[in-house]
Amino acid sequence: MDEIGVLSGPITAQRREEEMEEMPVVPIAERMGTIDRSLPQIPQQEDAVFVIFDRKLEYVNERFTKVFGITPEEAYGSAFDFMTLIAPENRPWIKEKYKKARFGGFAVKQIDFIGLTKKGLKIPCKAFLMLFPLKWGLAIRGTLRPVRPNS
């Protein structure tokens, strides 16, 4: 390697450091946005997105409310049980998976189950679940894809 090649490395690294120092520092909450209860905002998408914390729905996006035919107010209500959105035949094993998740039984998991709308219609679903720390415990963030017959 020639002398110019050797010298350009440290100069480039030093320039990068200087450029980084010049960049404004923006708190993470401003970069990500926040919603009620200090939960990072999750971008709206065609997938239904939800967060469960302390046995309650902490967050649902608009798509989630449309898929299950519920309002955000219903979903966040203290009397609402998210298990009512799961078909009765799937509830026992979903409860078992939920217990394991609350105690760190998995970090990321995909499950297939039958969902249940507010009107009682059964819908096949695929959910990608991820655990993350929230407040005083672990929350479950789910990305739900209703399975279409042609997909």
Short mmCIF file of C-alpha atoms in Angstrom, two decimals:
data_model
loop_
_atom_site.label_atom_id
_atom_site.label_comp_id
_atom_site.label_asym_id
_atom_site.label_seq_id
_atom_site.Cartn_x
_atom_site.Cartn_y
_atom_site.Cartn_z
CA MET A 1 0.00 0.00 0.00
CA ASP A 2 1.38 3.45 -0.86
CA GLU A 3 1.76 6.35 1.58
CA ILE A 4 -1.36 8.14 0.34
CA GLY A 5 -3.47 5.00 0.87
CA VAL A 6 -2.17 4.63 4.43
CA LEU A 7 -2.88 8.26 5.27
CA SER A 8 -6.35 8.40 3.70
CA GLY A 9 -7.74 5.82 6.15
CA PRO A 10 -7.22 7.80 9.36
CA ILE A 11 -8.26 11.07 7.68
CA THR A 12 -11.49 9.50 6.44
CA ALA A 13 -12.26 8.07 9.89
CA GLN A 14 -11.53 11.45 11.50
CA ARG A 15 -13.84 13.18 9.00
CA ARG A 16 -16.60 10.70 9.78
CA GLU A 17 -16.25 11.41 13.49
CA GLU A 18 -16.40 15.17 12.85
CA GLU A 19 -19.50 14.77 10.67
CA MET A 20 -21.17 12.68 13.39
CA GLU A 21 -20.43 15.36 15.97
CA GLU A 22 -22.05 17.97 13.74
CA MET A 23 -25.28 15.98 13.40
CA PRO A 24 -28.04 17.17 15.72
CA VAL A 25 -28.87 14.86 18.62
CA VAL A 26 -32.56 13.95 18.47
CA PRO A 27 -34.11 12.02 21.37
CA ILE A 28 -35.35 8.58 20.35
CA ALA A 29 -38.93 9.46 21.32
CA GLU A 30 -38.91 12.27 18.74
CA ARG A 31 -37.41 10.02 16.07
CA MET A 32 -39.91 7.22 16.59
CA GLY A 33 -42.94 9.16 17.80
CA THR A 34 -44.98 8.04 20.76
CA ILE A 35 -48.56 7.10 21.50
CA ASP A 36 -50.44 6.92 24.76
CA ARG A 37 -48.72 4.95 27.52
CA SER A 38 -45.20 5.72 26.18
CA LEU A 39 -45.21 2.90 23.65
CA PRO A 40 -43.10 3.45 20.51
CA GLN A 41 -45.41 4.16 17.60
CA ILE A 42 -45.64 1.33 15.12
CA PRO A 43 -46.12 2.37 11.48
CA GLN A 44 -49.51 1.64 9.97
CA GLN A 45 -49.33 -1.20 7.47
CA GLU A 46 -51.56 -3.80 5.89
CA ASP A 47 -50.74 -6.24 8.70
CA ALA A 48 -52.72 -6.06 11.91
CA VAL A 49 -50.39 -5.05 14.75
CA PHE A 50 -50.96 -5.42 18.48
CA VAL A 51 -49.07 -5.23 21.76
CA ILE A 52 -50.10 -7.20 24.84
CA PHE A 53 -48.77 -6.17 28.24
CA ASP A 54 -49.95 -7.23 31.69
CA ARG A 55 -52.74 -9.36 30.14
CA LYS A 56 -54.22 -6.36 28.29
CA LEU A 57 -54.02 -4.96 24.79
CA GLU A 58 -51.68 -2.00 25.10
CA TYR A 59 -51.73 -1.05 21.42
CA VAL A 60 -53.69 -2.00 18.29
CA ASN A 61 -53.44 -0.43 14.86
CA GLU A 62 -56.36 0.43 12.61
CA ARG A 63 -55.99 -2.77 10.60
CA PHE A 64 -56.30 -4.86 13.78
CA THR A 65 -59.57 -3.14 14.71
CA LYS A 66 -60.95 -3.72 11.20
CA VAL A 67 -59.98 -7.41 11.08
CA PHE A 68 -61.67 -8.18 14.41
CA GLY A 69 -64.49 -5.63 14.19
CA ILE A 70 -63.66 -3.87 17.46
CA THR A 71 -62.90 -0.25 18.31
CA PRO A 72 -59.68 0.91 19.98
CA GLU A 73 -61.78 1.94 22.98
CA GLU A 74 -63.08 -1.63 23.32
CA ALA A 75 -59.60 -3.10 22.87
CA TYR A 76 -58.08 -0.85 25.57
CA GLY A 77 -61.00 -1.21 27.96
CA SER A 78 -60.24 -2.68 31.37
CA ALA A 79 -62.96 -5.32 30.98
CA PHE A 80 -61.80 -6.49 27.53
CA ASP A 81 -60.24 -9.97 27.37
CA PHE A 82 -58.08 -10.37 24.25
CA MET A 83 -58.64 -14.13 24.42
CA THR A 84 -62.18 -13.50 23.09
CA LEU A 85 -60.49 -12.80 19.73
CA ILE A 86 -59.24 -16.40 19.61
CA ALA A 87 -61.48 -19.32 18.67
CA PRO A 88 -62.44 -21.45 21.72
CA GLU A 89 -60.69 -24.54 20.33
CA ASN A 90 -57.37 -22.63 20.19
CA ARG A 91 -57.57 -20.88 23.57
CA PRO A 92 -55.99 -23.61 25.77
CA TRP A 93 -52.73 -23.83 23.82
CA ILE A 94 -52.63 -20.05 23.24
CA LYS A 95 -52.96 -19.56 27.02
CA GLU A 96 -50.06 -21.96 27.56
CA LYS A 97 -47.90 -20.13 25.00
CA TYR A 98 -48.84 -16.79 26.61
CA LYS A 99 -47.77 -18.06 30.06
CA LYS A 100 -44.43 -19.24 28.67
CA ALA A 101 -43.91 -15.92 26.89
CA ARG A 102 -44.58 -13.90 30.06
CA PHE A 103 -41.82 -15.80 31.82
CA GLY A 104 -39.34 -15.50 28.95
CA GLY A 105 -40.20 -18.79 27.23
CA PHE A 106 -39.38 -17.39 23.79
CA ALA A 107 -38.03 -14.22 22.17
CA VAL A 108 -39.55 -14.58 18.70
CA LYS A 109 -42.16 -17.05 17.51
CA GLN A 110 -44.61 -17.60 14.68
CA ILE A 111 -47.95 -19.25 15.39
CA ASP A 112 -51.00 -20.21 13.36
CA PHE A 113 -54.40 -20.06 15.00
CA ILE A 114 -58.07 -19.37 14.36
CA GLY A 115 -59.13 -15.83 15.21
CA LEU A 116 -62.65 -14.82 16.14
CA THR A 117 -64.24 -11.52 15.15
CA LYS A 118 -66.61 -9.60 17.39
CA LYS A 119 -69.47 -10.99 15.25
CA GLY A 120 -68.24 -14.57 15.78
CA LEU A 121 -66.71 -15.18 12.35
CA LYS A 122 -63.67 -17.50 12.41
CA ILE A 123 -60.60 -16.35 10.50
CA PRO A 124 -57.37 -18.34 10.02
CA CYS A 125 -54.42 -16.23 11.21
CA LYS A 126 -50.62 -16.27 11.21
CA ALA A 127 -48.96 -14.23 13.92
CA PHE A 128 -45.32 -13.28 14.25
CA LEU A 129 -44.70 -12.62 17.96
CA MET A 130 -41.77 -10.85 19.56
CA LEU A 131 -41.04 -10.19 23.23
CA PHE A 132 -39.67 -6.84 24.36
CA PRO A 133 -39.22 -5.09 27.71
CA LEU A 134 -41.92 -2.57 28.64
CA LYS A 135 -42.46 -0.77 31.94
CA TRP A 136 -41.97 -3.37 34.70
CA GLY A 137 -42.09 -6.53 32.57
CA LEU A 138 -42.21 -8.12 29.14
CA ALA A 139 -44.67 -7.24 26.39
CA ILE A 140 -45.62 -9.20 23.29
CA ARG A 141 -45.69 -7.38 19.97
CA GLY A 142 -47.64 -9.25 17.33
CA THR A 143 -47.89 -8.82 13.61
CA LEU A 144 -50.96 -10.66 12.45
CA ARG A 145 -51.73 -11.77 8.93
CA PRO A 146 -55.18 -13.14 8.29
CA VAL A 147 -54.74 -16.08 5.94
CA ARG A 148 -56.68 -15.64 2.73
CA PRO A 149 -57.95 -18.79 0.99
CA ASN A 150 -55.89 -17.95 -2.14
CA SER A 151 -52.62 -17.12 -0.29
#
